[in-house]
CSV table of C-alpha atoms in Angstrom, one decimal:
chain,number,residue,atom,x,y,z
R,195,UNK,CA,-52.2,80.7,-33.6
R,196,UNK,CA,-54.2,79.4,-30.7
R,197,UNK,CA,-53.0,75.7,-31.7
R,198,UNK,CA,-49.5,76.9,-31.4
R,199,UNK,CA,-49.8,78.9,-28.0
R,200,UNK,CA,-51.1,75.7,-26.9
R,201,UNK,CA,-48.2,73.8,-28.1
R,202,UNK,CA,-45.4,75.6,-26.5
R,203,UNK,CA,-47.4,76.2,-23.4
R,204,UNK,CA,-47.3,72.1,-23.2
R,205,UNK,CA,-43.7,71.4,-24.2
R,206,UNK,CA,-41.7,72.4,-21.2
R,207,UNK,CA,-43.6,70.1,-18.8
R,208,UNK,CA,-42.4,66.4,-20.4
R,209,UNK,CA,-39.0,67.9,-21.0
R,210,UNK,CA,-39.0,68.7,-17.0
R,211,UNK,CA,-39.9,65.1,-16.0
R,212,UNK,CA,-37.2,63.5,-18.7
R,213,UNK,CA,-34.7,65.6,-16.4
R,214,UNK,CA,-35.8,64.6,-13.1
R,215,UNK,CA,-36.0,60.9,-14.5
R,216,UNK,CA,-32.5,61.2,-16.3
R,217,UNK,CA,-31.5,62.6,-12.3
R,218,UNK,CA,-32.9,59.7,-10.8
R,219,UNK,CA,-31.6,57.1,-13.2
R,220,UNK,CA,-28.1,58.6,-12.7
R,221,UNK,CA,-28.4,58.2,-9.0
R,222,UNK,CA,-29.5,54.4,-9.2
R,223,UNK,CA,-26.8,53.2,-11.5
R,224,UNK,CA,-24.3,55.0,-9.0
R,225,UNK,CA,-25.9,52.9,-6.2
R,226,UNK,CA,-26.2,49.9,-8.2
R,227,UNK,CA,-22.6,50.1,-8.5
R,228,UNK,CA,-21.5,50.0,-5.2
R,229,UNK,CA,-22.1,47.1,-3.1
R,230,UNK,CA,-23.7,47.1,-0.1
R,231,UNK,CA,-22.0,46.5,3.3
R,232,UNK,CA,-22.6,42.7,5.1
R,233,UNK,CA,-24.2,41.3,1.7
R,234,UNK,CA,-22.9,37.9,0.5
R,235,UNK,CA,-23.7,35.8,-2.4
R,236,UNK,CA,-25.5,32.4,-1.9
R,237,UNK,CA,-23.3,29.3,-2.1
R,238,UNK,CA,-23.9,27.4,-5.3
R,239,UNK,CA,-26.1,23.8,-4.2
R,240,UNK,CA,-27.0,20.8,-5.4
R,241,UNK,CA,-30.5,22.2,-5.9
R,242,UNK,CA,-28.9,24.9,-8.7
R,243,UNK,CA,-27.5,21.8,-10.7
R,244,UNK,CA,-29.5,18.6,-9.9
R,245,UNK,CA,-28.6,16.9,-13.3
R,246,UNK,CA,-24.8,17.3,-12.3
R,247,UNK,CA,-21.9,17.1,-14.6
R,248,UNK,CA,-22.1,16.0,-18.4
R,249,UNK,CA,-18.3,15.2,-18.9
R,250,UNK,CA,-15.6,14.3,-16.4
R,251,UNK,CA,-12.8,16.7,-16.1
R,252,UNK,CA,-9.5,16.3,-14.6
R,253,UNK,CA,-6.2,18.1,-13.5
R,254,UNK,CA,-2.9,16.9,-12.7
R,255,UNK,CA,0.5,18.5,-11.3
R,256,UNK,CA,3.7,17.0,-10.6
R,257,UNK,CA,5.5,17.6,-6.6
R,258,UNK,CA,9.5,18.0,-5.8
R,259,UNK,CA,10.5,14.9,-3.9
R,260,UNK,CA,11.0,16.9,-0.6
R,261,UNK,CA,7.2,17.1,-0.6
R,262,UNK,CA,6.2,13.8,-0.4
R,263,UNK,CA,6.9,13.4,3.4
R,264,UNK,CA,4.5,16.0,4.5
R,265,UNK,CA,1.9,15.4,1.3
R,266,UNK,CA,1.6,11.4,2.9
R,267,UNK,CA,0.6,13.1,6.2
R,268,UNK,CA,-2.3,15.1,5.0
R,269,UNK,CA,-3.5,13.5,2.5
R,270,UNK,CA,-6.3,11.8,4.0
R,271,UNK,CA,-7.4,15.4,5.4
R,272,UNK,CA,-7.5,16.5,1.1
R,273,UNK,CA,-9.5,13.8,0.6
R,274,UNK,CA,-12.0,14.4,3.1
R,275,UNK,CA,-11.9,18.2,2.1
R,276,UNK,CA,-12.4,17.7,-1.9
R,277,UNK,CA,-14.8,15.4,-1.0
R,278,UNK,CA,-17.4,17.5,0.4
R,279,UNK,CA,-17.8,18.5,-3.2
R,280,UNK,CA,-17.6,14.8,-4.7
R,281,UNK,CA,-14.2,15.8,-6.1
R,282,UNK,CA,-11.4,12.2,-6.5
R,283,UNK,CA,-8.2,13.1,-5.8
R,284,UNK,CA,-5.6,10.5,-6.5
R,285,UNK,CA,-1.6,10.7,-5.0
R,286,UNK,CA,0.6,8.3,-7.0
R,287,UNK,CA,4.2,8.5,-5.1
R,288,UNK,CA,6.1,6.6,-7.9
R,289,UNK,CA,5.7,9.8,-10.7
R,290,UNK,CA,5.3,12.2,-8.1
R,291,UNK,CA,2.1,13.1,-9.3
R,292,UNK,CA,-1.3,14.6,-7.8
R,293,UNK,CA,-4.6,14.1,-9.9
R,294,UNK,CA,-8.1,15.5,-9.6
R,295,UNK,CA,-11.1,14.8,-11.5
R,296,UNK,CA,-15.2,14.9,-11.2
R,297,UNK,CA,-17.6,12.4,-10.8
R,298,UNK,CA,-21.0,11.3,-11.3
R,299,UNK,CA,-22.1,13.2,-8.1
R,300,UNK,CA,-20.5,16.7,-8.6
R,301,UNK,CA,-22.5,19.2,-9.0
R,302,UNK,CA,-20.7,22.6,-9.1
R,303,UNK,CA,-18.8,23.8,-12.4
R,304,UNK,CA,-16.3,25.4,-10.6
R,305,UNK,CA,-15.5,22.9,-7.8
R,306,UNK,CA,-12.7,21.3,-10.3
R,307,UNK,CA,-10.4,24.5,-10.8
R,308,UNK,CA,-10.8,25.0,-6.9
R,309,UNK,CA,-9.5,21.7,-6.9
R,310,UNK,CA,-6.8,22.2,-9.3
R,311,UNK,CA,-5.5,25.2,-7.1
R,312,UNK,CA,-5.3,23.3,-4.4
R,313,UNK,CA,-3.1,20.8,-5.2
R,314,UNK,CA,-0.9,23.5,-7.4
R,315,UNK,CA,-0.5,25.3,-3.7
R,316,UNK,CA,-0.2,22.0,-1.9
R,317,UNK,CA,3.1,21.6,-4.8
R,318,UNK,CA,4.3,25.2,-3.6
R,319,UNK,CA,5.0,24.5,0.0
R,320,UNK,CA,2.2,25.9,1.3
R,321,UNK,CA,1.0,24.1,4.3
R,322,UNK,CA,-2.4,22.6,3.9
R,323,UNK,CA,-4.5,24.9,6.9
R,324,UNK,CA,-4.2,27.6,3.9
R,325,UNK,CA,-4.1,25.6,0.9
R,326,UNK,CA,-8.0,24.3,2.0
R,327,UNK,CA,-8.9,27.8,2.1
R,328,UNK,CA,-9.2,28.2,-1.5
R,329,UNK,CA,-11.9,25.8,-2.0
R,330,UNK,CA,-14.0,29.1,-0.3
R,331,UNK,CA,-16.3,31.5,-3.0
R,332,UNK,CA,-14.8,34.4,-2.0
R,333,UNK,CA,-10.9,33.4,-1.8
R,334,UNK,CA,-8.7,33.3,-5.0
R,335,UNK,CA,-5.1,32.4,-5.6
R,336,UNK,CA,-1.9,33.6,-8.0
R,337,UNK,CA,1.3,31.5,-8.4
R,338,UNK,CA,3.9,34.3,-9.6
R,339,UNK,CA,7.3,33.0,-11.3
R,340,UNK,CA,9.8,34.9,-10.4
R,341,UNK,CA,12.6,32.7,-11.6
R,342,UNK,CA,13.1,34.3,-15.3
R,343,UNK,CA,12.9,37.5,-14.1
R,344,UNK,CA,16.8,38.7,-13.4
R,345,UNK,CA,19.5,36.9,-14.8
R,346,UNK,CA,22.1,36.8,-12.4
R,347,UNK,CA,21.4,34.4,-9.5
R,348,UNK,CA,23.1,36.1,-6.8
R,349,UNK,CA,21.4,39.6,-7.3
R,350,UNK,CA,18.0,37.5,-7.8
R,351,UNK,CA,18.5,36.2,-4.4
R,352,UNK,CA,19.4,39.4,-3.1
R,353,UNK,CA,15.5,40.8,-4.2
R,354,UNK,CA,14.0,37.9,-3.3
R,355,UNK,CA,15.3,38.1,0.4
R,356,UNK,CA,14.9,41.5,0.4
R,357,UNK,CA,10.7,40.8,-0.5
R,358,UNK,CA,11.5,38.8,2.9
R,359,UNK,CA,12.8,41.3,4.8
R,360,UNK,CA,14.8,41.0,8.1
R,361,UNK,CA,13.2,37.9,9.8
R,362,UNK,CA,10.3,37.6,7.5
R,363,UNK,CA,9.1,41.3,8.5
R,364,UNK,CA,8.2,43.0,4.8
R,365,UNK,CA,6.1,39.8,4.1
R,366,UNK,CA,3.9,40.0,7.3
R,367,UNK,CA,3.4,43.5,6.6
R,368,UNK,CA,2.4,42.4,3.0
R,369,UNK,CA,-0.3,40.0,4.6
R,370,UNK,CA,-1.6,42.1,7.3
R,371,UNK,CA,-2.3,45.1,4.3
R,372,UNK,CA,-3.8,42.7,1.4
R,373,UNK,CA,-5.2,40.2,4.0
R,374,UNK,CA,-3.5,37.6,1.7
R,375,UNK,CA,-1.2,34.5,2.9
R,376,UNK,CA,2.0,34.8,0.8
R,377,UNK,CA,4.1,32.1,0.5
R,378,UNK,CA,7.9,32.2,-1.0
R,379,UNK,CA,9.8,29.3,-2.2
R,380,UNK,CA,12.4,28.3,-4.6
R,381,UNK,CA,11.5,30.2,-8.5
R,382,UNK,CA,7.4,31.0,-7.1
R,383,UNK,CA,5.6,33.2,-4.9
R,384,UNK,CA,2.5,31.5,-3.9
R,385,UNK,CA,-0.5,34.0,-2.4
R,386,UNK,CA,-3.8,33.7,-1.3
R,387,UNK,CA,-6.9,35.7,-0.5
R,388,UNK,CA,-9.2,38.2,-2.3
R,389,UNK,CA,-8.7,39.7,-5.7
R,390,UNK,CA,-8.0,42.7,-4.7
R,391,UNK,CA,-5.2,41.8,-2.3
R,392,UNK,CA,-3.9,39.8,-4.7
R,393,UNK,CA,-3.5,41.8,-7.6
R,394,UNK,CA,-1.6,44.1,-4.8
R,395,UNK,CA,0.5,41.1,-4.7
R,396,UNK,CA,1.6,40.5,-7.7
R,397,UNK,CA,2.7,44.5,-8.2
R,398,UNK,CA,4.5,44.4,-5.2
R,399,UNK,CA,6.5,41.4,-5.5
R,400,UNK,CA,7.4,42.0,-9.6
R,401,UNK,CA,8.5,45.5,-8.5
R,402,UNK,CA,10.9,44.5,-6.1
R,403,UNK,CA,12.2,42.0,-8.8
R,404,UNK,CA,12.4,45.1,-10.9
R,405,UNK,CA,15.1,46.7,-8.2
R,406,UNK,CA,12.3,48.9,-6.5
R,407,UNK,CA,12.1,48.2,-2.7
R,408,UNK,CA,9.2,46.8,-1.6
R,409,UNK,CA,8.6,49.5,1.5
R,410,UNK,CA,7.7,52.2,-0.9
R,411,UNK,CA,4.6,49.9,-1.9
R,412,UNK,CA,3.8,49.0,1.7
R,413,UNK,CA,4.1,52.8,2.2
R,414,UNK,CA,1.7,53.7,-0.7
R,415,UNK,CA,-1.0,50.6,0.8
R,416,UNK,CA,-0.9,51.9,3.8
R,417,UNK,CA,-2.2,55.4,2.8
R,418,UNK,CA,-4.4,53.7,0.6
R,419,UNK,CA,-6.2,51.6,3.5
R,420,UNK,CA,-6.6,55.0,5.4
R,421,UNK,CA,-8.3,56.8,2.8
R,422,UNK,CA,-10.4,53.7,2.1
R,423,UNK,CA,-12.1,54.2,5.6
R,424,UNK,CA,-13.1,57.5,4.6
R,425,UNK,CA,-17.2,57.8,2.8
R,426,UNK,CA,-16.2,61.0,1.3
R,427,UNK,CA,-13.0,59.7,-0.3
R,428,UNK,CA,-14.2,56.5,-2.0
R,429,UNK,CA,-15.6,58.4,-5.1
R,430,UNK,CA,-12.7,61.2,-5.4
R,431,UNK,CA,-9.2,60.3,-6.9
R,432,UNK,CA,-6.3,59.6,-4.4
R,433,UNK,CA,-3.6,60.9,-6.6
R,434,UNK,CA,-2.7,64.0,-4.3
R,435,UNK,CA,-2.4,61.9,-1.6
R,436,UNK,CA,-0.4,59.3,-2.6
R,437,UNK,CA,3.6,59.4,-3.0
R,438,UNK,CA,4.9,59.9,-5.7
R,439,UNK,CA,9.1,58.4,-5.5
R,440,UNK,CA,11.2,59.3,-8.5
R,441,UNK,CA,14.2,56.9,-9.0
R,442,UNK,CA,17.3,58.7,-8.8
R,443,UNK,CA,20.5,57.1,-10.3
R,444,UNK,CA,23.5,58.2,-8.2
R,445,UNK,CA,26.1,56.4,-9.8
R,446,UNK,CA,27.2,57.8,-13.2
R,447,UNK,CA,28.6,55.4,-15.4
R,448,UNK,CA,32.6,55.7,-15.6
R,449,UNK,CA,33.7,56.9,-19.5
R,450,UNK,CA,36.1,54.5,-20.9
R,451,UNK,CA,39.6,56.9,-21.5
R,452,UNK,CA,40.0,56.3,-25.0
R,453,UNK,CA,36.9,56.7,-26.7
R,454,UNK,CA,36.7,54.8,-30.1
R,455,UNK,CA,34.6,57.1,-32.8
R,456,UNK,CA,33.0,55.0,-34.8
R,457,UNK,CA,33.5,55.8,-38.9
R,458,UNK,CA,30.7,56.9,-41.3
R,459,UNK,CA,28.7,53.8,-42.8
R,460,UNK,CA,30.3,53.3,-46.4
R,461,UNK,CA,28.6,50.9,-48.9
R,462,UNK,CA,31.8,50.4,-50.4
R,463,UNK,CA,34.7,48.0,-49.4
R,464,UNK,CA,38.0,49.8,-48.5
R,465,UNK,CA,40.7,49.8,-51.5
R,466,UNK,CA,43.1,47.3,-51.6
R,467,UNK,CA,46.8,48.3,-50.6
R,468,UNK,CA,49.4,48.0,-53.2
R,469,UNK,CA,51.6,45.0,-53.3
R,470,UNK,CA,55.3,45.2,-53.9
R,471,UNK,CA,55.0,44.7,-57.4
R,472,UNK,CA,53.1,47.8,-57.8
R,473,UNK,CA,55.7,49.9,-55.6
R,474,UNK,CA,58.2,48.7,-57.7
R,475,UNK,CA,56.3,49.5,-61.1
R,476,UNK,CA,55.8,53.6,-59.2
R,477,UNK,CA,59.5,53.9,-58.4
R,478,UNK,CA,60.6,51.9,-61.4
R,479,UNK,CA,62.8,49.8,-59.7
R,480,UNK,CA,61.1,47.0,-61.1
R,481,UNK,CA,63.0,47.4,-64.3
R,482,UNK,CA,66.2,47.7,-62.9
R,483,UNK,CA,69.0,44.5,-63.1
R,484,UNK,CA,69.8,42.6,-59.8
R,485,UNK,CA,73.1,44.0,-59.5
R,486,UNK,CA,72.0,47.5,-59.6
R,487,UNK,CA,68.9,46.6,-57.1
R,488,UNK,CA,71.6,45.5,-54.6
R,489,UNK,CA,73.8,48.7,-55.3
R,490,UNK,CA,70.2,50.8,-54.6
R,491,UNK,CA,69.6,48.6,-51.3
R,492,UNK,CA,73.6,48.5,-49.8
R,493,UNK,CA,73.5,52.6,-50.3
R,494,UNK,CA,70.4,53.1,-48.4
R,495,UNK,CA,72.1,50.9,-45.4
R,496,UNK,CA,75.0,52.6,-45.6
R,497,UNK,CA,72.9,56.2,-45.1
R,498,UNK,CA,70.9,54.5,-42.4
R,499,UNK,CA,73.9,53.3,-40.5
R,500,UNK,CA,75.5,57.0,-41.1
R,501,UNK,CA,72.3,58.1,-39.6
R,502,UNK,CA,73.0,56.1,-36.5
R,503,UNK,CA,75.9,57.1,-36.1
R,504,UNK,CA,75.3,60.8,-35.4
R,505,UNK,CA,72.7,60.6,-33.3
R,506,UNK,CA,75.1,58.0,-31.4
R,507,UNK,CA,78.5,60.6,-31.5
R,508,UNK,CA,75.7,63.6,-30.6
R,509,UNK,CA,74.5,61.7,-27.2
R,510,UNK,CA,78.5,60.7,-26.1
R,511,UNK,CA,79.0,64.7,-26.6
R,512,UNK,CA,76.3,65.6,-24.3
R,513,UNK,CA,78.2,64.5,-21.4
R,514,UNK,CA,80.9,66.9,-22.7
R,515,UNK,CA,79.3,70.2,-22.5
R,516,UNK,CA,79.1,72.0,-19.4
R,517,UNK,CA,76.0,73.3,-17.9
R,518,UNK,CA,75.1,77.1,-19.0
R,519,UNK,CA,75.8,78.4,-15.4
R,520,UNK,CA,73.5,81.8,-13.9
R,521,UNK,CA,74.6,85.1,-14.0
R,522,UNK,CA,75.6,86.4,-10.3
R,523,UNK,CA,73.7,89.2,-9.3
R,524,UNK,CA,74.7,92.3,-7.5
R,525,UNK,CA,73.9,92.8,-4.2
R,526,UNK,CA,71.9,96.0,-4.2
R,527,UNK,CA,73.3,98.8,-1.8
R,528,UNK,CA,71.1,100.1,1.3
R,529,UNK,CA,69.4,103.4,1.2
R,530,UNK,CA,71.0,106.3,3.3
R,531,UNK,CA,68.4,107.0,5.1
R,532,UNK,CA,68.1,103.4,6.4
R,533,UNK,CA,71.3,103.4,7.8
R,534,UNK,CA,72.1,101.4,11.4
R,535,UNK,CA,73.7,102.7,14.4
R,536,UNK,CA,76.2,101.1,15.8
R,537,UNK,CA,76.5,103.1,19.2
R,538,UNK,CA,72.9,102.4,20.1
R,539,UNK,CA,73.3,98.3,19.6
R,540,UNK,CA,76.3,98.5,21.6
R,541,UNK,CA,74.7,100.2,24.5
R,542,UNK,CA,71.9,97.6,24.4
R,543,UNK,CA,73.8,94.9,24.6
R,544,UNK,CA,76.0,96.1,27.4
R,545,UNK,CA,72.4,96.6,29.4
R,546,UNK,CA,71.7,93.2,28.3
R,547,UNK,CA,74.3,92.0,30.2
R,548,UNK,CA,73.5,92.7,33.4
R,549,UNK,CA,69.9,91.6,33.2
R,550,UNK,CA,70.5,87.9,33.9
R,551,UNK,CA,68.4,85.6,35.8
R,552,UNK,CA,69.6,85.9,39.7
R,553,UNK,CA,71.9,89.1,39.6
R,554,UNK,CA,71.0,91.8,41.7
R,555,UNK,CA,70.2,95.1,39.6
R,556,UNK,CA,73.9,97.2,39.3
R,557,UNK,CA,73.4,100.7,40.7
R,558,UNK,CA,75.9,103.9,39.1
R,559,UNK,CA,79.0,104.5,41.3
R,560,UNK,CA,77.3,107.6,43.2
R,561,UNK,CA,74.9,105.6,44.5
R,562,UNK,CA,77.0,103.6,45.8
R,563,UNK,CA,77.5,104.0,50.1
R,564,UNK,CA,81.3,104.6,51.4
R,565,UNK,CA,82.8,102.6,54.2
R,566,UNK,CA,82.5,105.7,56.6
R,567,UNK,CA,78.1,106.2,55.9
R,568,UNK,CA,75.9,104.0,56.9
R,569,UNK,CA,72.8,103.4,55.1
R,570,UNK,CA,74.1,107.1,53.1
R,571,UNK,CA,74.1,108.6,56.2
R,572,UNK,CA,77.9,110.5,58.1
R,573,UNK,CA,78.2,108.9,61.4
R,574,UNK,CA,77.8,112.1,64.0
């Protein structure tokens, strides 16, 4: 009993410490998945590889023609550039062709497919101050084709100069909120900068390929970028604040008029309509002589024709029958007690008459002064 008091009195105090250990391993994975603020990685030297490169490697791209101009200007500034890491780069005019390859003295992996980015941007139209940026550990790049994306050319240059925007607006408000240099030209969209901004990119521009406009993105990067600057924020999901746009089709499609209903799926063929011969066998005409078949076809003309020439009599008569005319109705007579009088009109109109415009208002005759009063007065 005593062994077993002891027992449990000892459990509890390792299981305690697993806790507080699990607790504090919980907190240092958490940590060790952030990273911390001003830290960089160390650039890859020739001390990390001092044996260099086994193989050579190489990459070539071909350039439009329009290219060549401005590619025979810089090029001595690529060269200088790819050769910082011991990287050949070769221009041949006549196939229109840029190549890149190691050498003996490379010693970075990764310095080739910097390389090969380069000269794909360099391609692209994009001028060669940003091109040179890629060779950088902590700038990426993403070539997007856009050209298979819509079929009809004139509506795919409608949503590729609406990615534009109004003098190149929507794309400089692309750049300044991915920090990425986008580039648009011909069936590509060329951007550079971090991963992050460029996987912002890509949504962006595929969506506004897909007929969504590219300012409800900018909109929803914006919040994004706001949110980021908050400590408190970074670990909680940003679903509440973000918008959330439904697509709303206006326009209903028109129904066609006659609508065309489409007949049950039969596995059978349709039967085969009779021929004459068969109509013939029904009615049994096909055993009748010639001259009785012609008899049988000159009375039904002659019934036809008879036909004809009823309905042809019936429309001449039309013209012949009068119109069925309407019954006149009664006046109906005037109540009694409605009745007029005729005396009171005829005293109205009489006072009508002497209220014109102008005259003087007509007094009754014994208002009316004699020649021997003046002013109504008898002269004393």
């Amino acid at each position: 009993m005593a062994s077993s008091t002891e027992a449990e009195s000892v459990n509890p105090a390792p299981s305690g410490k697993k806790a507080k250990w699990n607790k504090k391993q919980a907190v240092d994975e958490s940590e060790l998945l952030t990273v911390p603020e001003g830290w960089k990685e160390s650039p890859f030297t020739k001390e990390d590889n001092p044996k260099g490169l086994l193989e050579e490697s190489s990459f070539a791209t071909l350039f439009p023609k329009y290219r060549e101009a401005y590619l025979k200007e810089c090029w001595p500034l690529v060269q200088k550039a790819l050769g910082d890491s011991h990287i050949k780069a070769t221009l041949d005019l006549i196939e229109g062709s840029i190549t890149v390859s190691t050498t003996k003295k490379t010693f970075d992996p990764y310095a080739i497919i910097r390389a090969r980015d380069l000269i794909k941007l360099l391609a692209r139209s994009v001028p060669f101050e940003q091109a040179v940026r890629i060779l950088e550990d902590d700038v990426a790049c993403d070539i997007i084709k856009i050209g298979t994306l819509v079929r009809n050319r004139e509506r795919f240059v409608k949503r590729r100069q609406r990615l534009i925007g109004p003098k190149g607006s929507t794309l400089k408000a692309l750049e300044l909120l991915t920090n990425c240099y986008v580039m648009v030209q011909g069936n590509t969209v060329s951007a550079l900068g971090p991963y992050n901004g460029l996987k912002e990119v890509r949504k962006v521009v595929l969506d506004t390929l897909k007929n969504i406009h590219p300012i409800y993105n900018i909109k929803t990067l914006m919040i994004k970028r706001e949110l980021a600057k908050d400590p408190e924020l970074r670990v909680q999901s940003w679903e509440r604040f973000l918008p959330n746009f439904k697509h709303k089709n206006l326009n209903k499609r028109k129904e066609p008029k006659k609508k065309t209903v489409k007949k049950e799926y039969t596995p059978f063929p349709p039967q085969q309509p009779e021929s004459q011969v068969d109509k013939e066998l029904a009615t049994g005409e096909f055993f009748l002589r010639e001259s009785q078949k012609k008899r049988k076809k000159l009375e039904e003309i002659k019934v036809k024709q008879a036909e004809a020439l009823t309905k042809k009599q019936e429309e001449r008569n039309k013209a012949f029958i009068p119109p069925k005319e309407k019954p006149v109705k009664k006046a109906k007579q005037a109540p009694a007690e409605g009745k007029i009088d005729v005396e009171a009109i005829k005293e109205k109109v009489k006072k009508g008459k002497f209220k014109k415009l102008g005259a003087p208002p007509v007094r009754p005759a014994s208002e009316v002064p004699t020649a021997g009063t003046k002013n109504g007065k008898n002269k004393g």
